[in-house]
Tab-separated table of C-alpha atoms in Angstrom:
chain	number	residue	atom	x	y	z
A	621	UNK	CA	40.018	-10.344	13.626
A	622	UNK	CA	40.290	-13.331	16.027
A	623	UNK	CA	37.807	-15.596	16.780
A	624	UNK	CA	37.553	-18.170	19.425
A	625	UNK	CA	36.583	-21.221	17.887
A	626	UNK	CA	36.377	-23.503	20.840
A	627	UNK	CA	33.712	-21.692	22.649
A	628	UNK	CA	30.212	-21.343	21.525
A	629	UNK	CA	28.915	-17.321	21.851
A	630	UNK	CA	26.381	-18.976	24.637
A	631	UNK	CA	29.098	-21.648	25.800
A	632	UNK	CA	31.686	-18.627	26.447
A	633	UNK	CA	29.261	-16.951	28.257
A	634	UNK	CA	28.109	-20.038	30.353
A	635	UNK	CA	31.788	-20.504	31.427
A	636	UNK	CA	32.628	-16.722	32.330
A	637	UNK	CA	29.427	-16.565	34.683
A	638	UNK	CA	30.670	-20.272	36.377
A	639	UNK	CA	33.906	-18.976	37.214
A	640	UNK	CA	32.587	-16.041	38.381
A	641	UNK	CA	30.615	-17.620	41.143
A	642	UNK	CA	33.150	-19.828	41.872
A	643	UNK	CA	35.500	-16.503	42.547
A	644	UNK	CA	32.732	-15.172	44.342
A	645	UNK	CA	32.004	-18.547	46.366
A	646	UNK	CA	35.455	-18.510	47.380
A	647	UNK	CA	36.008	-14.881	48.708
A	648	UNK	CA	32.803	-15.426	51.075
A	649	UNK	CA	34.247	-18.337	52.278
A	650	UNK	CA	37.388	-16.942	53.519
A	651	UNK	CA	36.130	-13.572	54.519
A	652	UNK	CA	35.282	-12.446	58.328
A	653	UNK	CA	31.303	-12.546	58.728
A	654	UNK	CA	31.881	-8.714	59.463
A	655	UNK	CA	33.388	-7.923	56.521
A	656	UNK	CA	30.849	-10.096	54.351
A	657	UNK	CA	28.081	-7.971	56.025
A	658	UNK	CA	29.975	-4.679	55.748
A	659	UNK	CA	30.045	-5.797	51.657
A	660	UNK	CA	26.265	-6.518	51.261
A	661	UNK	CA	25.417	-3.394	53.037
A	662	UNK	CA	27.867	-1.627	50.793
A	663	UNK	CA	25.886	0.637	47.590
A	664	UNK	CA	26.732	-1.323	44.113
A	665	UNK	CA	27.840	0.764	41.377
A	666	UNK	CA	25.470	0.230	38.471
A	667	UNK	CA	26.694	-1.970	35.780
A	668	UNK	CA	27.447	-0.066	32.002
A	669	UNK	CA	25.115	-0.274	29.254
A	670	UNK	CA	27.811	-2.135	27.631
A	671	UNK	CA	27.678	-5.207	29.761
A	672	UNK	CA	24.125	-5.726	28.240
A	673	UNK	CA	23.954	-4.496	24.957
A	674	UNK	CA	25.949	-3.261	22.066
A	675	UNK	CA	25.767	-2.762	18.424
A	676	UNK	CA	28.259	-5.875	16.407
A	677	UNK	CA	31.828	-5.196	15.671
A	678	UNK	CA	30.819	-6.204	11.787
A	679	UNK	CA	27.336	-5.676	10.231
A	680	UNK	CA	25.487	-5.850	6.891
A	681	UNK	CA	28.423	-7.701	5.095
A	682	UNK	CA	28.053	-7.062	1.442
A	683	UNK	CA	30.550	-8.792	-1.540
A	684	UNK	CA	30.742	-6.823	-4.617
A	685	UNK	CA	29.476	-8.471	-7.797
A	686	UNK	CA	32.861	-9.569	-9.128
A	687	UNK	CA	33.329	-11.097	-5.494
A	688	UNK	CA	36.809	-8.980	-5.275
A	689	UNK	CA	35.941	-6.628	-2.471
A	690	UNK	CA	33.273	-6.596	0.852
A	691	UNK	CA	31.898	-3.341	2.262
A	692	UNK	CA	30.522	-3.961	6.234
A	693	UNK	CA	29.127	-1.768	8.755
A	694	UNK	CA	31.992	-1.534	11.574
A	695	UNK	CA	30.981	-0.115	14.890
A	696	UNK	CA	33.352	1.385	17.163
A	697	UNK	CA	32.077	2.852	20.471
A	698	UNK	CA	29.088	5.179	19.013
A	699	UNK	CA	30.777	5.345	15.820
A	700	UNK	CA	29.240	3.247	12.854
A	701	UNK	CA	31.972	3.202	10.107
A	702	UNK	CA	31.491	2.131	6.246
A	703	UNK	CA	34.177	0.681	5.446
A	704	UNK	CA	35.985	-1.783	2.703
A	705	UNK	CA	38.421	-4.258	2.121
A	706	UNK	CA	39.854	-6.655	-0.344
A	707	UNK	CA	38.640	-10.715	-0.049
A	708	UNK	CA	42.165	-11.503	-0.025
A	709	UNK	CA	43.400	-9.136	2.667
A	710	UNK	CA	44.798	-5.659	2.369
A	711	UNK	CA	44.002	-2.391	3.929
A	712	UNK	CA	40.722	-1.287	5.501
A	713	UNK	CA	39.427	1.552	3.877
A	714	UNK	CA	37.265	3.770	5.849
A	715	UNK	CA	34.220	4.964	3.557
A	716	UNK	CA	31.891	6.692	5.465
A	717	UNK	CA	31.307	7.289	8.871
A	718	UNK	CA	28.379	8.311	11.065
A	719	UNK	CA	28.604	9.237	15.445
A	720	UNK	CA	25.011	7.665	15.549
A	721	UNK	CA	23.279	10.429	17.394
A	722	UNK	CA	22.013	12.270	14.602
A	723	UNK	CA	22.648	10.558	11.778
A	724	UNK	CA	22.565	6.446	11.520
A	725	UNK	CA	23.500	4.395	8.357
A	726	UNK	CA	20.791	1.687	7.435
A	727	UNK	CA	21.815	-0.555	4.958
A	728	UNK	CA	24.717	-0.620	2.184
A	729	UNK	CA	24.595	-2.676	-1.198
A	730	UNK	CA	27.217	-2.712	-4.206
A	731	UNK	CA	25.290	-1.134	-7.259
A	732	UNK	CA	28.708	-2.111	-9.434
A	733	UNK	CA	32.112	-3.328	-8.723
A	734	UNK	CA	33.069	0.370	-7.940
A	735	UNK	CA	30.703	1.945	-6.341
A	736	UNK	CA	28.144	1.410	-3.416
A	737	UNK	CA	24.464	2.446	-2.364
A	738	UNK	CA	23.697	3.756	1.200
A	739	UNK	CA	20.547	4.892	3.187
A	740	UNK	CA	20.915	7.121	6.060
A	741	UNK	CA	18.030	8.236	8.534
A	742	UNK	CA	17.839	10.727	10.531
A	743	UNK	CA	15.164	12.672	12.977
A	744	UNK	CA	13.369	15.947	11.829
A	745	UNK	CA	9.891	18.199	11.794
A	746	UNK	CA	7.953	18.691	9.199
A	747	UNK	CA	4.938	21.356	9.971
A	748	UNK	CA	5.581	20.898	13.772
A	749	UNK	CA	5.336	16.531	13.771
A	750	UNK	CA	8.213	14.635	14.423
A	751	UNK	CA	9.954	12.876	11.276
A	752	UNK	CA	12.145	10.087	10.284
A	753	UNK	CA	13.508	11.182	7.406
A	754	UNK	CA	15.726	8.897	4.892
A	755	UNK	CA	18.642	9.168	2.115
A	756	UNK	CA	19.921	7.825	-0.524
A	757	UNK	CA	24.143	8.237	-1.153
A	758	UNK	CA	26.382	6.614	-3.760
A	759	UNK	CA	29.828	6.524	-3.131
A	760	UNK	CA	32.546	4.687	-4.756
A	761	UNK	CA	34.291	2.423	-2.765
A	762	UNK	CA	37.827	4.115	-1.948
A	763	UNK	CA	35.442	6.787	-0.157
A	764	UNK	CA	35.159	9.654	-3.598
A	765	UNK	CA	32.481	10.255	-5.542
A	766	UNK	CA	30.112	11.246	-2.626
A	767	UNK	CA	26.831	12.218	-4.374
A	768	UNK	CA	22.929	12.770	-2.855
A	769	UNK	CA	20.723	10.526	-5.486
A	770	UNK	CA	17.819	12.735	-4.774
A	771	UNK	CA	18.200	16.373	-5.806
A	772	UNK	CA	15.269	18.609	-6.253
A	773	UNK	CA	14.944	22.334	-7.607
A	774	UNK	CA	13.844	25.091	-5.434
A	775	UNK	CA	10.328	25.027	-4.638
A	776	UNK	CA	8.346	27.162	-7.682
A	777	UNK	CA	7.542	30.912	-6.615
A	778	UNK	CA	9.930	30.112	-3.354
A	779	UNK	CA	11.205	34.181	-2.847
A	780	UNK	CA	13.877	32.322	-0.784
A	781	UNK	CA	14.948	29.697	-3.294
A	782	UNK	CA	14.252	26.904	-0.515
A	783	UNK	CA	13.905	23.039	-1.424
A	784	UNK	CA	11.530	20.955	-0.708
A	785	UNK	CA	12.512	17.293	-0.040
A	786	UNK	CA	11.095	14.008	0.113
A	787	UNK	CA	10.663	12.599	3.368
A	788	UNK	CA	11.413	8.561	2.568
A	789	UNK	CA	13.999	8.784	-0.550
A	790	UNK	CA	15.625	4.997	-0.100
A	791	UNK	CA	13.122	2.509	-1.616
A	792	UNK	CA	14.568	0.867	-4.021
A	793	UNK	CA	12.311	-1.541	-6.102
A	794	UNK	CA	14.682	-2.836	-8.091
A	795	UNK	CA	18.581	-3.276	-8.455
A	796	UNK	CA	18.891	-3.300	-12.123
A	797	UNK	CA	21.948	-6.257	-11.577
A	798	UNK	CA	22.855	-6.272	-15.301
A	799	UNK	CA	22.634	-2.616	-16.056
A	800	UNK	CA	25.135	-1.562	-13.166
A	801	UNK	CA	24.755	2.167	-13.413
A	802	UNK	CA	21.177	2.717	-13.060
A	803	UNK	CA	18.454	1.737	-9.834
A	804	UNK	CA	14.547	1.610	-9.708
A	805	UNK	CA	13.360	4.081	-6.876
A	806	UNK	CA	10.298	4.395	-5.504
A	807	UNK	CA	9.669	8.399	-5.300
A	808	UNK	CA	6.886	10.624	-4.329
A	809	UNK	CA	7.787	14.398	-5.522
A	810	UNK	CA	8.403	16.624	-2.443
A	811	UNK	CA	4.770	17.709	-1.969
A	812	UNK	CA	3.117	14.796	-2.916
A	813	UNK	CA	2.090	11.261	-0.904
A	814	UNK	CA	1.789	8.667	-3.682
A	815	UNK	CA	5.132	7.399	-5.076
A	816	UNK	CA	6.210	7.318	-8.651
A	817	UNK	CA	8.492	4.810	-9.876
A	818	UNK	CA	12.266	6.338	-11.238
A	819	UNK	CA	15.104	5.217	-12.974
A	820	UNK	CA	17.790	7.127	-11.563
A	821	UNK	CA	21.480	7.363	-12.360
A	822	UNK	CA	23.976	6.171	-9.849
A	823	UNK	CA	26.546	8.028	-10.773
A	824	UNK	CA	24.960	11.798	-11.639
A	825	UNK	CA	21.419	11.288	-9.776
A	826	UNK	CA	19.662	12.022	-12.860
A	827	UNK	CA	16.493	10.373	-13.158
A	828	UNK	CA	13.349	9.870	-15.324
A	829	UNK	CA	9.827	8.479	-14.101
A	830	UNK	CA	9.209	5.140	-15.510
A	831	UNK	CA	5.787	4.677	-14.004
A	832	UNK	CA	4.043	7.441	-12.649
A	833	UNK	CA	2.105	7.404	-9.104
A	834	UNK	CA	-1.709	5.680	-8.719
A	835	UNK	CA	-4.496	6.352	-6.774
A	836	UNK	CA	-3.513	4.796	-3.227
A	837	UNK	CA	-0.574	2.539	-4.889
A	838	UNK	CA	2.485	3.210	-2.001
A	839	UNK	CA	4.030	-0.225	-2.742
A	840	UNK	CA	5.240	-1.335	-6.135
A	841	UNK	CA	7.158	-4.120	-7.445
A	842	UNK	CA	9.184	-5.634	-10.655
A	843	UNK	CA	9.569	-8.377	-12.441
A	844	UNK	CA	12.643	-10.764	-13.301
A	845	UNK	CA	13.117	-8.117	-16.367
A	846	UNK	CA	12.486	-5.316	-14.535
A	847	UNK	CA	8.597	-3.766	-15.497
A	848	UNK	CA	6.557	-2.674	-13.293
A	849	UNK	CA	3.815	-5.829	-12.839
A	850	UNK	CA	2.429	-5.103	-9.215
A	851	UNK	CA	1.156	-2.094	-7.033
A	852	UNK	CA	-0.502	-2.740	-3.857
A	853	UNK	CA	-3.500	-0.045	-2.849
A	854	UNK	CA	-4.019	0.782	0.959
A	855	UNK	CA	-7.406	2.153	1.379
A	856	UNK	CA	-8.802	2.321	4.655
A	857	UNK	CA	-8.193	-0.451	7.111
A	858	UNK	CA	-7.484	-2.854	3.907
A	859	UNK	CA	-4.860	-3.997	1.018
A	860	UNK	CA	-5.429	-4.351	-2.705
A	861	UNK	CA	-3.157	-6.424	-4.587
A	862	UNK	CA	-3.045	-5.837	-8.876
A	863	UNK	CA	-1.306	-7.024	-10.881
A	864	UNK	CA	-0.510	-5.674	-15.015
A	865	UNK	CA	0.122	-8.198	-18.191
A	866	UNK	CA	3.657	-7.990	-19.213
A	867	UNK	CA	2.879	-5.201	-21.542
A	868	UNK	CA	2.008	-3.123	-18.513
A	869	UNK	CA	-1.156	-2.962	-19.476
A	870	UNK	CA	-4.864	-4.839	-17.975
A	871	UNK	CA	-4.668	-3.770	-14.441
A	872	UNK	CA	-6.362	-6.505	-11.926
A	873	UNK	CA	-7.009	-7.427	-8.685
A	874	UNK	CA	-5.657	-10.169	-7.423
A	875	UNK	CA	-6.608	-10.182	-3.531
A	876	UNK	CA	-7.898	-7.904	-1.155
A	877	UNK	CA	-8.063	-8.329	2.787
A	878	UNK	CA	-8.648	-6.259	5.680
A	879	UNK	CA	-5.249	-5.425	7.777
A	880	UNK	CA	-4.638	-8.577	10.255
A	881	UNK	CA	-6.590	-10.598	8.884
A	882	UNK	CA	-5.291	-14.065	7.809
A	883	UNK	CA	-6.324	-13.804	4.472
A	884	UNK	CA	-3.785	-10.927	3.895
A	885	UNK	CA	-1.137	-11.544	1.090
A	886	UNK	CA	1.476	-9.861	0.348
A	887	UNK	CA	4.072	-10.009	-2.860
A	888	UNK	CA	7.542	-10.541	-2.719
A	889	UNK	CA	8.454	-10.953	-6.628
A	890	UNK	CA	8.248	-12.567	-9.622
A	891	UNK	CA	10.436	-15.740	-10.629
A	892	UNK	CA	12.197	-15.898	-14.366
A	893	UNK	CA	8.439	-17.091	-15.908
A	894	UNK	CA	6.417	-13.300	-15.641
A	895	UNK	CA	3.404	-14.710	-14.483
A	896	UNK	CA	4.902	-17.189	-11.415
A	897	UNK	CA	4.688	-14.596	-8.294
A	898	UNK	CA	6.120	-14.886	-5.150
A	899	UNK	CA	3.973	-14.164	-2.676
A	900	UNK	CA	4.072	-14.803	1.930
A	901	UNK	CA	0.942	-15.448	3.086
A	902	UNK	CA	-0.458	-17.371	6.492
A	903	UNK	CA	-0.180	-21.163	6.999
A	904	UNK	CA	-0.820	-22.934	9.491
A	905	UNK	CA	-1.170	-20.050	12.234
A	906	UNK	CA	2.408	-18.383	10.723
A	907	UNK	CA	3.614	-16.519	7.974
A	908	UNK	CA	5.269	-18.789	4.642
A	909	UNK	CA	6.507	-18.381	1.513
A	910	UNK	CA	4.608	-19.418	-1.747
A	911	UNK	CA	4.158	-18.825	-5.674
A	912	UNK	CA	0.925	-18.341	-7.195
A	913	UNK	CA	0.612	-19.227	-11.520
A	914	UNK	CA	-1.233	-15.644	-12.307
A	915	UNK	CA	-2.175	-17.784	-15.182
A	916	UNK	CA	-4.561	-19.524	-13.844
A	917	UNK	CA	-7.829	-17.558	-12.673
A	918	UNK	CA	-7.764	-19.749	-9.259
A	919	UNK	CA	-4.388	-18.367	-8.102
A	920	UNK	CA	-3.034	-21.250	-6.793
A	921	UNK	CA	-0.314	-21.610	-4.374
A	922	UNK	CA	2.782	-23.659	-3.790
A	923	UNK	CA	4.348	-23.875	-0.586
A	924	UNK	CA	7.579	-22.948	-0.723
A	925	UNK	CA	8.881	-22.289	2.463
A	926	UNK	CA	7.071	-22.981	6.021
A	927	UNK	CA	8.457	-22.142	9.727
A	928	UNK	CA	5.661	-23.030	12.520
A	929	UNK	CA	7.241	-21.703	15.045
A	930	UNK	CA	8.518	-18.285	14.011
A	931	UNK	CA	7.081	-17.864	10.711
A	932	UNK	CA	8.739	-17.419	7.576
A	933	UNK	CA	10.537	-13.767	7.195
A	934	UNK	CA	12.748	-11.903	4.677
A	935	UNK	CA	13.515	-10.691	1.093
A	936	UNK	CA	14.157	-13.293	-1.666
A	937	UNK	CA	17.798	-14.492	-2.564
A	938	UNK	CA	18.141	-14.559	-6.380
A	939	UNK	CA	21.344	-16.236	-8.358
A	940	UNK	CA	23.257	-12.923	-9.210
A	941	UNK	CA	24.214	-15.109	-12.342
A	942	UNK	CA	20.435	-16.072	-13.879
A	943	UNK	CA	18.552	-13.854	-11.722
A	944	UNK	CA	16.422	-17.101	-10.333
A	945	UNK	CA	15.136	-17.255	-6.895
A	946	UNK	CA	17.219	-19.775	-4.636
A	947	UNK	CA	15.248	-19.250	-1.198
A	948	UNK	CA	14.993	-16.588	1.450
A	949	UNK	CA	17.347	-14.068	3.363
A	950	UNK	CA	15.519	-14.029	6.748
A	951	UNK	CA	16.645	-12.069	9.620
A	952	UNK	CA	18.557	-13.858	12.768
A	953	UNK	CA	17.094	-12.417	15.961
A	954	UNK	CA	15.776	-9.358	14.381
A	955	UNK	CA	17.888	-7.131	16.205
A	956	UNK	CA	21.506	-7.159	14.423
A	957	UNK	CA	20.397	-6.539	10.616
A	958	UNK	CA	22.909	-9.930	10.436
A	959	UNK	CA	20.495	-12.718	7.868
A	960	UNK	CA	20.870	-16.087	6.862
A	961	UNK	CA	19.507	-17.769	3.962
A	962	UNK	CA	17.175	-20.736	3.697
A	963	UNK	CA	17.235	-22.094	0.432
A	964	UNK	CA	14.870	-24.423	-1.700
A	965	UNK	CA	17.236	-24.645	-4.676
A	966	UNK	CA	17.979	-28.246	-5.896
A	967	UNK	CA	21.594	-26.824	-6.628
A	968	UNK	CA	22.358	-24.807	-3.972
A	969	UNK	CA	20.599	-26.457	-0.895
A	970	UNK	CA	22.611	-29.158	-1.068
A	971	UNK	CA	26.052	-27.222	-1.475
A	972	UNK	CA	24.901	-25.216	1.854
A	973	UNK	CA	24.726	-28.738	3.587
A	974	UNK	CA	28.444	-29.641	2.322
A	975	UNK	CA	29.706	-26.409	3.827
A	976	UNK	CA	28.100	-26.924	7.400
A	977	UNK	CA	29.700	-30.289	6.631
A	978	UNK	CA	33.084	-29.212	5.962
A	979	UNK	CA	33.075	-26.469	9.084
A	980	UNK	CA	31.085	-28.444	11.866
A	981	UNK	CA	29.988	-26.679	15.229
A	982	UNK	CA	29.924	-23.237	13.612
A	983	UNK	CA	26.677	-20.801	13.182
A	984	UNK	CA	27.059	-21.051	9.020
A	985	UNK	CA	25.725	-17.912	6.969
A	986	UNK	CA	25.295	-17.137	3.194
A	987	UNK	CA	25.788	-13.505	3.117
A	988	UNK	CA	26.469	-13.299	-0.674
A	989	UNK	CA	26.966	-14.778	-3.573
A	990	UNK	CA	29.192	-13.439	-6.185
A	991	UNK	CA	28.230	-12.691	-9.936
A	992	UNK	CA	29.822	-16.091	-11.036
A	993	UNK	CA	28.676	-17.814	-8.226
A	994	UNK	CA	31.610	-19.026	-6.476
């Protein structure tokens, strides 16, 4: 892959579009009147959809944990391919592919060195009302190993043997780093609303229910050590927040707000201590980052991170070594799925200054960290 490094994406532009009208400038100049009437008069052919908009040549760039290999999405016309290759070159392997008018990959993350995790989505009906339904696939990275995590048995007293299946089947609520063959997934049962929480096998999509489904709970999140601390209720127009002890046990509410309100929090995770919670809540007129001590009956908050003008949007970016939040992942432009990190780590803040140091005039990203960190 080249890349133009004296011109700016906006720069390159800028300059295309001024010598264009200088070409322009000069034809009308040396052309007849006639002839420059004859050519306004003329019908324009309408310009492609490409010269406006079109999915990235890379996308969702993901290093595996021992920082050996990256998967990316690579789009080719309407094709979206998986695909992988070694850090220190080698051949592209293509993984999977999709044409994009049926089915469309989402994400992809490395669950292990070998093998990868990808959601798919893709229209339906379910009793007559249009769907989007999701997926769940692990794959190993040379392409093998293809397996659906979510199988279900035929529906009971079916005389046709048909299968029900779960409309949303890719929410993942935790990674399980350390265990690397095992996932948390969120998971309502095919007839059901209300999701359960799963430990489910990468590998073999077995799975067993680690916490089962609550009255109104659809959201549910982990800890640093992986229980099951929060679920957040929709009921009505409003969100309830609880929160369990560390034994699972002595359910509470922690907030509860009517939908668009400002006093509407919503939690992101936990840190290494179980009862600091990371939470994005308003400030100021925008949306920021903060912790609340659930020790302490007066919640209070620390600010972590604060944008004014755009608000503060993302998923947390944790040290794959000690598990310890570092800052945010928030979305660039909100249209590519491409991120960049903000971080509030002592350590690493400072290290992502000396790299925009070292390469000057460049748009720098953290996209991933490997397990050791380098």
């Amino acid at each position: 892959m080249r890349v133009n490094q004296g011109f700016s994406g906006a720069g390159a532009r800028a300059l295309v579009w001024a010598v264009m009208a200088m070409g322009v400038a000069a034809s009308v100049q040396a052309a007849e009147p006639a002839a420059v009437s004859a050519a306004a008069s003329a019908p324009l052919a309408p310009p492609p959809v490409e010269a406006f908009a079109r999915l990235p040549l890379l996308s969702r760039v993901t290093l595996s944990p021992n920082g050996s290999t990256f998967a990316a999405l690579m789009n080719r016309d309407d094709t979206t391919l998986l695909v992988t290759q070694p850090v220190g070159g080698g051949k592209l392997r293509g993984v999977l592919s999709s044409d994009n008018k049926e089915f469309r990959i989402r994400w992809v993350r490395w669950v292990n060195d070998d093998r990868l995790v990808v959601s798919v989505v893709f229209p339906s009906r379910r009793d007559f009302v249009a769907t989007s339904e999701t997926r769940l696939l692990s794959v190993k990275a040379d392409g093998s190993g293809v397996i659906n995590l979510v199988r279900n048995a035929p529906s009971p007293g079916s005389a046709t043997g048909s299968i029900r299946s779960q409309q949303i089947q890719d929410t993942v609520a935790d990674w399980l780093p350390d265990d690397g063959k095992h996932i948390l997934l969120a998971l309502s049962e095919a007839d059901r609303v209300l999701p359960a929480v799963y430990k489910v096998n990468v590998e073999t999509g077995e799975r067993r229910m680690v916490r089962a489904p609550e009255r109104d709970v659809y959201d549910w999140v982990t800890d640093a050590q992986h229980r099951v601390r929060v679920g957040v209720r929709t009921k009505g127009t409003g969100t309830e927040v609880t929160v369990a002890d560390v034994d699972g046990r002595n359910w509470r509410t922690l907030w509860k707000a009517e939908d668009g309100s400002d006093a509407v929090v919503s939690p992101m995770g936990f840190g290494l201590d179980p009862n600091e919670l990371y939470v994005r809540a308003r400030h100021e007129g925008r949306l920021a980052v903060f912790t609340v001590r659930l020790g302490d009956p007066a919640l209070p908050r620390t600010l972590r991170l604060s944008h004014p003008p755009r608000g503060a949007v993302g998923d947390l970016v944790r040290s794959p070594r000690t598990g310890e939040v570092l800052g945010l992942r928030s979305a660039v432009d909100g249209a590519d799925g491409e991120s960049r990190a903000e971080l509030w780590d002592t350590t690493w803040r400072p290290q992502a200054r000396a790299i925009d140091l070292a390469l000057p005039a460049r748009d720098n990203r953290l996209v991933d960290i490997s397990r050791d960190e380098q």
